[in-house]
Coordinates of C-alpha atoms and ligand atoms in Angstrom, one line a residue:
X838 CA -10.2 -31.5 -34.5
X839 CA -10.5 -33.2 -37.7
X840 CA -8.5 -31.0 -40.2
X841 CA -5.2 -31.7 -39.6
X842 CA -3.8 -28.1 -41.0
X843 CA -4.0 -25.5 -38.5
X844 CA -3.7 -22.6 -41.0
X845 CA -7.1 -23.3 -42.2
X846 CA -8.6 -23.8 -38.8
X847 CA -10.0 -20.6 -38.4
X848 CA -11.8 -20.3 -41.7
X849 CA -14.9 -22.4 -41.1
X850 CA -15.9 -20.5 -37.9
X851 CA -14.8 -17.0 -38.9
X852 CA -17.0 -17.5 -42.3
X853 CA -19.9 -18.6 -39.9
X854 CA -19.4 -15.5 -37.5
X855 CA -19.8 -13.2 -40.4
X856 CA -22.6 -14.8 -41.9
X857 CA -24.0 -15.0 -38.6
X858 CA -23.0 -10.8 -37.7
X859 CA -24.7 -9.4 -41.3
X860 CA -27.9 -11.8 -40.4
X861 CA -27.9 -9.7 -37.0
X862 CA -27.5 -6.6 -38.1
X863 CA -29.0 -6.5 -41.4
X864 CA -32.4 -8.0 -39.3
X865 CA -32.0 -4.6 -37.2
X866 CA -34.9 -3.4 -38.7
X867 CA -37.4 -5.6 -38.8
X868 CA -36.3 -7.6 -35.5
X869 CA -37.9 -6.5 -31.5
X870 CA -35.4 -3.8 -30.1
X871 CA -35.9 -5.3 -26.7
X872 CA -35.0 -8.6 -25.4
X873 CA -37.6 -11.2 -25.7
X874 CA -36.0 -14.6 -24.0
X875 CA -36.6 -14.7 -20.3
X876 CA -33.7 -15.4 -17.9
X877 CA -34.9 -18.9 -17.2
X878 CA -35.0 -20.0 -21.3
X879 CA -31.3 -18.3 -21.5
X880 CA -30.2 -20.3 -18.7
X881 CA -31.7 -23.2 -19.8
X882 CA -30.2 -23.1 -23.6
X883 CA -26.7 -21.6 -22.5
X884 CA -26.1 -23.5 -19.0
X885 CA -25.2 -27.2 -20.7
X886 CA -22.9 -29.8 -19.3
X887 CA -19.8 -28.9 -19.9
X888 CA -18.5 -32.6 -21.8
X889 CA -15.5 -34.3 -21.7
X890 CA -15.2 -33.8 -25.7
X891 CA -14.9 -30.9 -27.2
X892 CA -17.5 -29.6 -30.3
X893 CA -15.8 -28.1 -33.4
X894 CA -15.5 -24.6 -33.7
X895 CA -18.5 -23.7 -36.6
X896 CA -20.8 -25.6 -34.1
X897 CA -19.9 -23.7 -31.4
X898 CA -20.4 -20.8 -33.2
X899 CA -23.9 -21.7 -34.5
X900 CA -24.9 -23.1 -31.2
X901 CA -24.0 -19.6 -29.5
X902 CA -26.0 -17.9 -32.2
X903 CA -29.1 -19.7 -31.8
X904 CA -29.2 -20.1 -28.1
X905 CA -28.5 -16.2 -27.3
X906 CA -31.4 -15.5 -29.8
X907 CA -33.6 -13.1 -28.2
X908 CA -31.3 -12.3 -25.6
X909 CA -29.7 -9.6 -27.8
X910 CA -31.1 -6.6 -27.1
X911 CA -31.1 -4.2 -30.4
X912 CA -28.6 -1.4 -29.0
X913 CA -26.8 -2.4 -32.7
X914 CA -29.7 -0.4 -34.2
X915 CA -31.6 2.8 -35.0
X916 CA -34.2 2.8 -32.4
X917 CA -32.7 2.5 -28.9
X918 CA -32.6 5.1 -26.9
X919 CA -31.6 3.6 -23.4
X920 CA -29.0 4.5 -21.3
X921 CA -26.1 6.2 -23.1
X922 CA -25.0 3.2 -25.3
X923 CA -23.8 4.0 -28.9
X924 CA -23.8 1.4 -31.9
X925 CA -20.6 0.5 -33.9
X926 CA -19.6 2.4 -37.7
X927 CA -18.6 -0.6 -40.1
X928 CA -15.1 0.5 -39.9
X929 CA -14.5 0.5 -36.5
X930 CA -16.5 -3.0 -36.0
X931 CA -14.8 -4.6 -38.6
X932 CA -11.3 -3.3 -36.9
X933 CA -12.8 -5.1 -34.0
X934 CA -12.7 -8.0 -35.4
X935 CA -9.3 -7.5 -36.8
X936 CA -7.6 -6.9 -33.1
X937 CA -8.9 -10.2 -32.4
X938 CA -7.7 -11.8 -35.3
X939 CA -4.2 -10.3 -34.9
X940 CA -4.3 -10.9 -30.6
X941 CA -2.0 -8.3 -29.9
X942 CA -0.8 -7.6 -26.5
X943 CA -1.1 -4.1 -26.3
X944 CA 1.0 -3.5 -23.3
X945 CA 3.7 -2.7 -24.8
X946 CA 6.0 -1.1 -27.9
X947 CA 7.9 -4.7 -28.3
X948 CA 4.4 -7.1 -28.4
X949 CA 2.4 -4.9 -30.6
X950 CA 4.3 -2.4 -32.2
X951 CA 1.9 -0.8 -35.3
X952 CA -1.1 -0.4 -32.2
X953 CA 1.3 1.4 -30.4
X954 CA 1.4 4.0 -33.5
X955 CA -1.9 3.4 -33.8
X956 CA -2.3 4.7 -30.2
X957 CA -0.6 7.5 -30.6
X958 CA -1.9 8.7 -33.5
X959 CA -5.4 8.8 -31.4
X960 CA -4.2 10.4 -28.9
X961 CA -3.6 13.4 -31.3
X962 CA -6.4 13.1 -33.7
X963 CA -9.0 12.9 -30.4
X964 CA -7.5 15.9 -28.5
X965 CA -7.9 17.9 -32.2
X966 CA -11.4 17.0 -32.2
X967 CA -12.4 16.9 -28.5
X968 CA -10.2 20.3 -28.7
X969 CA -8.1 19.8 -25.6
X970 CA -4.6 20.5 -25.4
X971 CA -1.4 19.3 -27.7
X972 CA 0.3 18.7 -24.5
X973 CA -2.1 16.5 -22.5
X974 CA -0.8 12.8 -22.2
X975 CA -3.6 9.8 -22.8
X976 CA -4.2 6.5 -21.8
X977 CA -7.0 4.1 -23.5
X978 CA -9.3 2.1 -21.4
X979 CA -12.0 -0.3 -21.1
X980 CA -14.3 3.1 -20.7
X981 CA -15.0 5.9 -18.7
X982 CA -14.8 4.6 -15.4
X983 CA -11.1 3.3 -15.7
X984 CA -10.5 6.6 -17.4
X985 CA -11.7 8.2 -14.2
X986 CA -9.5 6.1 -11.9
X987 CA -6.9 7.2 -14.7
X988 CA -7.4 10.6 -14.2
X989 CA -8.3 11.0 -10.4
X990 CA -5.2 8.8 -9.4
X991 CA -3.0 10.9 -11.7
X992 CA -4.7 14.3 -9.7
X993 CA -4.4 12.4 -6.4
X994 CA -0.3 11.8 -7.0
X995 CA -0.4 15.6 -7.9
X996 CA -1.5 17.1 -4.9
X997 CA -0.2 14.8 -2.7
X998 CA 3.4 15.4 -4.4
X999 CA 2.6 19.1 -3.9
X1000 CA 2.4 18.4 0.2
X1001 CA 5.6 16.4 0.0
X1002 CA 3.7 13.3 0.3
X1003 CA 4.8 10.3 -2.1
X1004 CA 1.2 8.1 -2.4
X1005 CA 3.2 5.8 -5.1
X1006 CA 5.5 4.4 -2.6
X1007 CA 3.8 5.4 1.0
X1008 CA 0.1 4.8 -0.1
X1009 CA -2.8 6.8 1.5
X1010 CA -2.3 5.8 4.9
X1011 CA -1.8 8.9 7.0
X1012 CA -1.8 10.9 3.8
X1013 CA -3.8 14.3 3.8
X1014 CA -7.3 13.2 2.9
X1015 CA -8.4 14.8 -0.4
X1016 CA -11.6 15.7 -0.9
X1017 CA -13.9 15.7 -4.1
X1018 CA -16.6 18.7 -5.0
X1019 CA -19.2 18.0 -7.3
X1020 CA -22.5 19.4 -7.8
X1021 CA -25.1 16.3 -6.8
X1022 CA -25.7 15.6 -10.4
X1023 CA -22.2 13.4 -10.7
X1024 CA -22.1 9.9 -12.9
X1025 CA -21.8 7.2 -10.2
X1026 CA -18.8 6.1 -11.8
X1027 CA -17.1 8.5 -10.1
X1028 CA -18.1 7.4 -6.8
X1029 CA -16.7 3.7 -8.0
X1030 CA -13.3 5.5 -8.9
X1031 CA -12.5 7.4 -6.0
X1032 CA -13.5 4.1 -3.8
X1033 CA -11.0 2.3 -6.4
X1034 CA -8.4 4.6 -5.7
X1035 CA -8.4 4.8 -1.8
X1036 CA -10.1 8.1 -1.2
X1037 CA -13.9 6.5 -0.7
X1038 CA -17.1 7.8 -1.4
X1039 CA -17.0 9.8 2.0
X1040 CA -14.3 12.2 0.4
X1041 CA -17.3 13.2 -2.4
X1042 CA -18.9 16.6 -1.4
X1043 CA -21.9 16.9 -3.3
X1044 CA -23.5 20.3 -4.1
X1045 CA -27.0 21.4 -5.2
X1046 CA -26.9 22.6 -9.3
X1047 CA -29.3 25.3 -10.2
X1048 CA -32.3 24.6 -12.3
X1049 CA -30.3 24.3 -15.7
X1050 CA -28.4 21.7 -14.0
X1051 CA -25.2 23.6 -13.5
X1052 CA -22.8 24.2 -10.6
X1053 CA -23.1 28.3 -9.6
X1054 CA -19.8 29.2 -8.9
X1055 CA -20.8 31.2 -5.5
X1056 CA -22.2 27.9 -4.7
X1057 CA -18.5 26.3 -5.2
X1058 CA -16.4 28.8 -4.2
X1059 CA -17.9 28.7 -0.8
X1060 CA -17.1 24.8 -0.5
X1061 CA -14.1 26.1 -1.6
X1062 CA -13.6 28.2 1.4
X1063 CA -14.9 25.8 3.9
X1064 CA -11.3 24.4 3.4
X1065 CA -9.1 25.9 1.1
X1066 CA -6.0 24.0 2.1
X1067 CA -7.4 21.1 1.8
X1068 CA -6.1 18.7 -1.2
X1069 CA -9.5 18.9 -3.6
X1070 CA -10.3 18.0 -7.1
X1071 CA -13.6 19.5 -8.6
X1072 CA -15.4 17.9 -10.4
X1073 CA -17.1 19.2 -13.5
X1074 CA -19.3 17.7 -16.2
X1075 CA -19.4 18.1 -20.1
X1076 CA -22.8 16.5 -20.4
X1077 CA -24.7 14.8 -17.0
X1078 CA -26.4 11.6 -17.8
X1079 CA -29.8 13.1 -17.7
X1080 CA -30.0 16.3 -19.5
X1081 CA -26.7 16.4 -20.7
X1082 CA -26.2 19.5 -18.5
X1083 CA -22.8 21.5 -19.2
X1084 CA -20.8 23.5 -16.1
X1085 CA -19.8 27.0 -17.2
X1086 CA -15.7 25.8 -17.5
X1087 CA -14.8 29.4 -18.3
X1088 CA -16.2 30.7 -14.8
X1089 CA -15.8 28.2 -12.7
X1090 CA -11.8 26.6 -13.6
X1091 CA -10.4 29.6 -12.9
X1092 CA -12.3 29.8 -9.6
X1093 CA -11.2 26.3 -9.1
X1094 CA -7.6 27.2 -9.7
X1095 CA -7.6 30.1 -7.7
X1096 CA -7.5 27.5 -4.4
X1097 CA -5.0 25.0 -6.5
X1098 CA -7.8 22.6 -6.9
X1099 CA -7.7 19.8 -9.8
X1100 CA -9.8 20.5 -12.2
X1101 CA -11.3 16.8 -13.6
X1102 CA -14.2 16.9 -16.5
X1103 CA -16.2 14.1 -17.0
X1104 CA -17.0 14.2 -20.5
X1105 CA -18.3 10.8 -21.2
X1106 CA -20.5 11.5 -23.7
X1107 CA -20.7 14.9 -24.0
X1108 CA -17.5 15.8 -25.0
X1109 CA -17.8 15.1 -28.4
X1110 CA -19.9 18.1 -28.3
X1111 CA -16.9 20.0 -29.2
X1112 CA -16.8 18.2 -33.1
X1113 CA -20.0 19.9 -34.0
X1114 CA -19.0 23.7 -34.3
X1115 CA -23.0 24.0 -33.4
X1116 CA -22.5 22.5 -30.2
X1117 CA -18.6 23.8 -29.1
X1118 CA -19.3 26.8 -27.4
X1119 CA -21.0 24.6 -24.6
X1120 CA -17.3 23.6 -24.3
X1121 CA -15.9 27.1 -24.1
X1122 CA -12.9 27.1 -21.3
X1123 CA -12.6 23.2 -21.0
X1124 CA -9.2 23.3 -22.3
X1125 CA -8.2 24.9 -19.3
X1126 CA -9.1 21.7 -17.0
X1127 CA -6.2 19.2 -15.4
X1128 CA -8.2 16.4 -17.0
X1129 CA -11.0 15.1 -18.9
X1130 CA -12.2 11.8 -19.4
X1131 CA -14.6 10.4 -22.3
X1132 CA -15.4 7.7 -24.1
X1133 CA -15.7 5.8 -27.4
X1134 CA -18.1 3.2 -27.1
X1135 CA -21.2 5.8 -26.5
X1136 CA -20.7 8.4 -29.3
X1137 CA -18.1 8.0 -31.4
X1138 CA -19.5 4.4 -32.3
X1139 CA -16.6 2.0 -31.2
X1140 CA -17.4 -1.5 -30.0
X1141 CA -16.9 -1.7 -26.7
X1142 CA -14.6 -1.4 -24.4
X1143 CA -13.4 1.8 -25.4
X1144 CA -12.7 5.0 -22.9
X1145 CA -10.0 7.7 -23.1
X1146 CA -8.7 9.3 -20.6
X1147 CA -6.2 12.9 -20.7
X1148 CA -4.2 14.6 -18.2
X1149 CA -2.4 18.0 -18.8
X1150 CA 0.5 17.2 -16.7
X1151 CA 2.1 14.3 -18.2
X1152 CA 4.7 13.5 -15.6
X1153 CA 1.5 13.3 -12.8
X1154 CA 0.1 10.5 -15.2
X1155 CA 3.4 8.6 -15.9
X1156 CA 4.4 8.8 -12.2
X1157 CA 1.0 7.2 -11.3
X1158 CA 0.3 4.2 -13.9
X1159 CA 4.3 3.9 -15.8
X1160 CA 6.1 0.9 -14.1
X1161 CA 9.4 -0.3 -15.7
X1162 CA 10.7 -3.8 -15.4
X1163 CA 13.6 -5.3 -16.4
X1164 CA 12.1 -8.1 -18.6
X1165 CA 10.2 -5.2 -21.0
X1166 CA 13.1 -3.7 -23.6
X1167 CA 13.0 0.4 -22.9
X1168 CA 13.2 2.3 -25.7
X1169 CA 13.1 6.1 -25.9
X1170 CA 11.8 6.7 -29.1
X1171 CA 8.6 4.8 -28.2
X1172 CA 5.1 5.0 -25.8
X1173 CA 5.1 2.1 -23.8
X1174 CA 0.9 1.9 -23.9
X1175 CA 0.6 0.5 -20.2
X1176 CA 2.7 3.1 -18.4
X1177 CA -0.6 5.3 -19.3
X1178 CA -3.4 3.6 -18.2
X1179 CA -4.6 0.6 -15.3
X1180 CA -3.8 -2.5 -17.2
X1181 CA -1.0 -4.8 -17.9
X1182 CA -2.1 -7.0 -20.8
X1183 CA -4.7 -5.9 -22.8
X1184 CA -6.9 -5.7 -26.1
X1185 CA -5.3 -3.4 -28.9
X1186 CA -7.9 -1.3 -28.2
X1187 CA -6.6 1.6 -30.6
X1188 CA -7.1 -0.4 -33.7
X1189 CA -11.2 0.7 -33.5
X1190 CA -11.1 3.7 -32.5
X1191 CA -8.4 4.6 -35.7
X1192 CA -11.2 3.5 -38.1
X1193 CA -13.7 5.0 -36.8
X1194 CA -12.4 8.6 -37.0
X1195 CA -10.8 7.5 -40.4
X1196 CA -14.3 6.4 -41.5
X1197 CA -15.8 9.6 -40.1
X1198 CA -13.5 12.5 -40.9
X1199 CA -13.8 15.9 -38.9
X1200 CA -16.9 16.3 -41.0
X1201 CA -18.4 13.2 -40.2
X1202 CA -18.0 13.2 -36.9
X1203 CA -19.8 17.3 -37.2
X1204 CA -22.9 15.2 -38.8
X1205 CA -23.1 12.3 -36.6
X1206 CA -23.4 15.1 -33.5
X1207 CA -25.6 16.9 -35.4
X1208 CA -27.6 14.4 -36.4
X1209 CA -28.2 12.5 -32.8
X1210 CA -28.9 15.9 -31.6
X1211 CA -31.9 16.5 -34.1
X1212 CA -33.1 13.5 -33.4
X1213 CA -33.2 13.7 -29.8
X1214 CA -34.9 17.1 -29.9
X1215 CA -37.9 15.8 -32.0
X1216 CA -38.2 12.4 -30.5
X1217 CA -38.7 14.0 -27.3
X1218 CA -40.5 17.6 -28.6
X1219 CA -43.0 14.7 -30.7
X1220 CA -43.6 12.6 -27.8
X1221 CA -44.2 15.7 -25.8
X1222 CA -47.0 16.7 -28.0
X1223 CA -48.9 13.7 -27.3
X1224 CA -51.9 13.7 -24.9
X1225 CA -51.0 12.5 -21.7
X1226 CA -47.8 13.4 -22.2
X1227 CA -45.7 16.2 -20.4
X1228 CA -42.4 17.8 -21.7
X1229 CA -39.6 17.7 -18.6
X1230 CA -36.5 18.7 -20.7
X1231 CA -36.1 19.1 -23.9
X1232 CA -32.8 18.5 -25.4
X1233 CA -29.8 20.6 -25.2
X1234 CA -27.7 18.3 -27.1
X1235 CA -28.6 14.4 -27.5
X1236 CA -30.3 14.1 -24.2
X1237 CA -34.1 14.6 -23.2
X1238 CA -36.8 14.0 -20.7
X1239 CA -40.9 13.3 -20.5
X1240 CA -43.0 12.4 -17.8
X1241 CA -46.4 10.9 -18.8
X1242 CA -49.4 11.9 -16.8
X1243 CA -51.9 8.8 -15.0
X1244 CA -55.4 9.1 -16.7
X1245 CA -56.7 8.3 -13.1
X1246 CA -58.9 11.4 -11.9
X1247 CA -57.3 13.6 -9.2
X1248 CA -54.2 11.5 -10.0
X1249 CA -51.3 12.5 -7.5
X1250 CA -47.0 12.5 -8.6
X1251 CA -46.8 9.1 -7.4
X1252 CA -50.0 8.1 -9.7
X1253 CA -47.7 9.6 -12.5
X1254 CA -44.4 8.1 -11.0
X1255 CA -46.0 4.1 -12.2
X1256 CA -47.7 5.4 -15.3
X1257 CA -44.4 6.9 -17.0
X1258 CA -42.9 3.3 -15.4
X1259 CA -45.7 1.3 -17.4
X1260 CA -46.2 3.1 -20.5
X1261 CA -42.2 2.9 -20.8
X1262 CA -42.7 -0.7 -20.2
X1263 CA -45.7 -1.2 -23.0
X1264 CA -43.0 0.4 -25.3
X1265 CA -40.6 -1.5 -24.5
X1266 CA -43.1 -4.7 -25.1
X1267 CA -44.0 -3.4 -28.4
X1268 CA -40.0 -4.3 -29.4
X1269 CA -40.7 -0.7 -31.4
X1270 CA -38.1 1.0 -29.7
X1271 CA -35.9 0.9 -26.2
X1272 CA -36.2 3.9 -23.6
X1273 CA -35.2 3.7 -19.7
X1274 CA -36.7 5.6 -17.2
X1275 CA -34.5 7.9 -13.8
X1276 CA -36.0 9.6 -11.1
X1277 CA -35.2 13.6 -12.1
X1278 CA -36.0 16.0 -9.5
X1279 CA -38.0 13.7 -7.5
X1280 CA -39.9 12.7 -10.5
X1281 CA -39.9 9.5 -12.9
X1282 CA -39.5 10.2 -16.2
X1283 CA -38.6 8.5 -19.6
X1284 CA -35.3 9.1 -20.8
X1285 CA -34.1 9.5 -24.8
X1286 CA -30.7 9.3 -25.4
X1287 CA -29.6 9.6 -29.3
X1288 CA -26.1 8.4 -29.7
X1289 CA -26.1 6.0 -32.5
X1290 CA -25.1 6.4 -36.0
X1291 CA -28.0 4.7 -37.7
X1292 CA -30.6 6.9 -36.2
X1293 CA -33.0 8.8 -39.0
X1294 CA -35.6 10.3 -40.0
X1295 CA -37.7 6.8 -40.1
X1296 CA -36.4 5.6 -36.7
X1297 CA -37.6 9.2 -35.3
X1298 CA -41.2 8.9 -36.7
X1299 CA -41.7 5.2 -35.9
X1300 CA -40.7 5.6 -32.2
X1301 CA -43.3 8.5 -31.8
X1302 CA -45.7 6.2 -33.5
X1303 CA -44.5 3.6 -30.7
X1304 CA -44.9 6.2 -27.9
X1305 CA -48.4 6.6 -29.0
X1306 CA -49.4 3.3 -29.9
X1307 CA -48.2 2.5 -26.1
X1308 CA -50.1 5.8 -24.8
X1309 CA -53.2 4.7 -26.6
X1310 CA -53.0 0.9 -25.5
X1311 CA -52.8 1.8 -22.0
X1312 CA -55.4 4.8 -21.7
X1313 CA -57.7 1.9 -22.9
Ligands
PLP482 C1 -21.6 6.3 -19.2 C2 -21.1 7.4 -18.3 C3 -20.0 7.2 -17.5 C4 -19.3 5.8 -17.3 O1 -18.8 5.4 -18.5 P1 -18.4 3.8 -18.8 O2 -17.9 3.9 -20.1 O3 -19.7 3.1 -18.6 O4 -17.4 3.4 -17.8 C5 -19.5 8.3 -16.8 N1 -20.1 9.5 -16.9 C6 -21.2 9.7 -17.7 C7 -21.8 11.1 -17.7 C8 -21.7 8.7 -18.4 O5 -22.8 8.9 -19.2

């Protein structure tokens, strides 16, 4: 390094990474929404020898720049609908970059004492909005899945304590085997977090939903019965992946209580329903649950990694992730970040997700709900209404389905199956805008998911246009 002051190290790169950030997004626009560099030129431009000397740190920077370009994909912007990824508000990027310059250990009160309050002060402000109870303890984590591991360990210590069975100090080993019910529309992150946490994927009992992609509570209760000693969480959903179905919480967490179950909610996305007071009453009766999980990096517009996890009984969660060691200073006036959630060491996560509800207000979070919704429902109602193309859900809340029917004559399901595949791929060529495809109900269909700030009016209308422009190119 040539410049011989380490306080003015930094500047040359950071200037570059801003310049280089406001070239990104401010391109948005204009630029493909897909990715357009193959695997084999990203290898080729990123894989180089790794020299003896060093570059300097702007170089680095500009180097990483070009040789990523057109390995980006545009989930930044207005017009990608993949998945269920969100974008990032100004605030709560530009607090992103803050936690990196400040490198705070959030582990702990003593390493990083203002993200500690910073912490706290989400916890409340999300369990206002997301309306879950005053009394539920949190944890912030990398995202939904840790949130889930969160929350299922903290329901596995509870009913294991219940049957006199310590699983922090005598593991699962000749513990009572718990079991998981869930209807068969579950996020396979759950399936990752109860084979994290020692129960496996053979504890998960899945049931058939009913054609608005809810759990009938006859249908669980009799589950319920098949065992009803047995240590069981249920598992409900605020919002499944596809349709963004929601389980009736009213009917069936009582039900679920009524045999001692755990009630767990994975709310991911759909949670945030509950800031719109359009969308709430899908959430009527989730308070009641033992947890909930969610996250911040799909709708609330946090960089990633941002998930939150909430348990109502505090002393299950503490007893399950808080460790105390003598080389950490106690203090009882404070929340000691990692004695609620998986990790040690780790980002100050709470600094992004603070500016992000400052930024928005209770209002602005209302709009940005409202808003993906509308969207959703006339990207997917407008692409509907082309010719050749066939409505399969229409959305509920951010989330929708199409299915687009092969031109072929006496063209069979599997004929459509490859024809949604391909026109979704000719959209995705045009770099227009970014849908993925699922199989729903033994079907293939394309997939819009509306999560991200910037979506409008323009975005909606040229993405039809897209859709058709594809339709049209391939009917051809
Ligand atoms: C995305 C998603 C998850 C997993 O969340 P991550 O943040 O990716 O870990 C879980 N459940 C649902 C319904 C989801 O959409």
């Amino acid at each position: 390094m040539s410049d011989t002051s380490n306080a003015h190290a930094f500047r040359p790169a950071l200037q570059r990474a801003l310049d280089h950030s406001l070239d990104y997004l401010e391109a948005l626009e204009e630029n493909p929404v897909a990715a357009t560099a193959s695997l084999s030129t990203l290898r080729e431009r990123l894989a180089k020898p790794l020299g003896d000397e060093g570059v300097t740190a702007e170089r680095v920077i500009d180097d990483l720049v070009q040789d990523t370009t057109g390995g980006i994909v545009g989930s930044a912007g207005g017009r990608f609908f993949g998945w269920v990824i969100g974008g990032s508000l100004p605030a709560a990027l530009a607090a992103d970059w803050l936690t990196s310059a400040w490198d705070q250990n959030a582990a702990s009160f003593s390493c990083a004492p203002a993200e500690a309050v910073v912490e706290e002060v989400c916890g409340t402000w999300l369990k206002e909005l997301l309306g879950l109870p005053a009394h539920a303890s949190f944890g912030l984590t990398s995202g939904c899945q840790m949130a889930h591991v969160t929350a299922l360990a903290s329901a596995r210590h509870a009913l294991l304590a219940h049957r006199g069975w310590d699983v922090e100090r005598d593991g699962l080993f000749g513990a009572p085997a718990i079991r998981l019910l869930s209807s068969d529309q579950l996020h396979g992150s759950i399936s990752q977090a109860t084979r994290l946490i020692g129960m496996g994927t053979g504890a998960v009992q899945t049931l058939p939903c009913n054609d608005t992609g809810q759990l009938d509570a006859a249908v669980l209760e009799a589950a319920l019965q098949q065992a009803p000693d047995a240590p069981t969480i249920v598992l409900l959903q605020a919002g499944d992946l596809n349709i963004g179905a929601y389980d009736c919480f009213a009917e069936l967490i009582p039900l679920a209580h009524r045999y001692r179950a755990w009630v767990h909610v994975d709310g991911a996305f759909g949670l945030w329903a509950n800031a719109s007071p359009r969308y709430r009453h899908l959430l009527a009766g989730v308070e009641h649950a033992d947890s909930w999980t969610t996250d911040g990096h799909k709708w609330l517009n946090v960089p990633y990694d941002s998930g939150y996890a909430f348990v109502a009984h505090p002393e299950a969660h503490q007893r399950t992730m808080g460790y105390q060691a003598s080389y950490i200073s106690y203090n009882e006036q404070v929340r000691e970040q990692k004695d609620w959630s998986p990790e040690w060491s780790r980002r100050g996560r709470g600094f992004a997700t603070y500016a992000a509800l400052r930024q928005l207000g209770r209002g602005g979070a209302a709009s940005l709900i409202e808003r993906c919704c509308e969207a959703a429902h006339a990207i997917v109602t407008g692409v509907a209404a082309l010719p050749g193309a066939q409505l399969m859900w229409e959305p509920q809340i951010n989330q929708g389905l199409v299915r687009f029917l092969s031109p072929k004559p006496n063209a069979t399901e599997s004929d459509h199956d490859q024809w949604t595949d391909a026109v979704t791929a000719a959209i995705l060529a045009s770099g227009e805008a970014l849908f993925s495809n699922t199989t729903w109900r033994g079907k293939r269909c394309m997939r819009t998911s509306v999560c991200n700030w910037q979506t409008d009016d323009e975005d909606v209308k040229r993405s039809i246009a897209a859709v058709a422009s594809a339709l049209r190119q391939r009917q051809a």
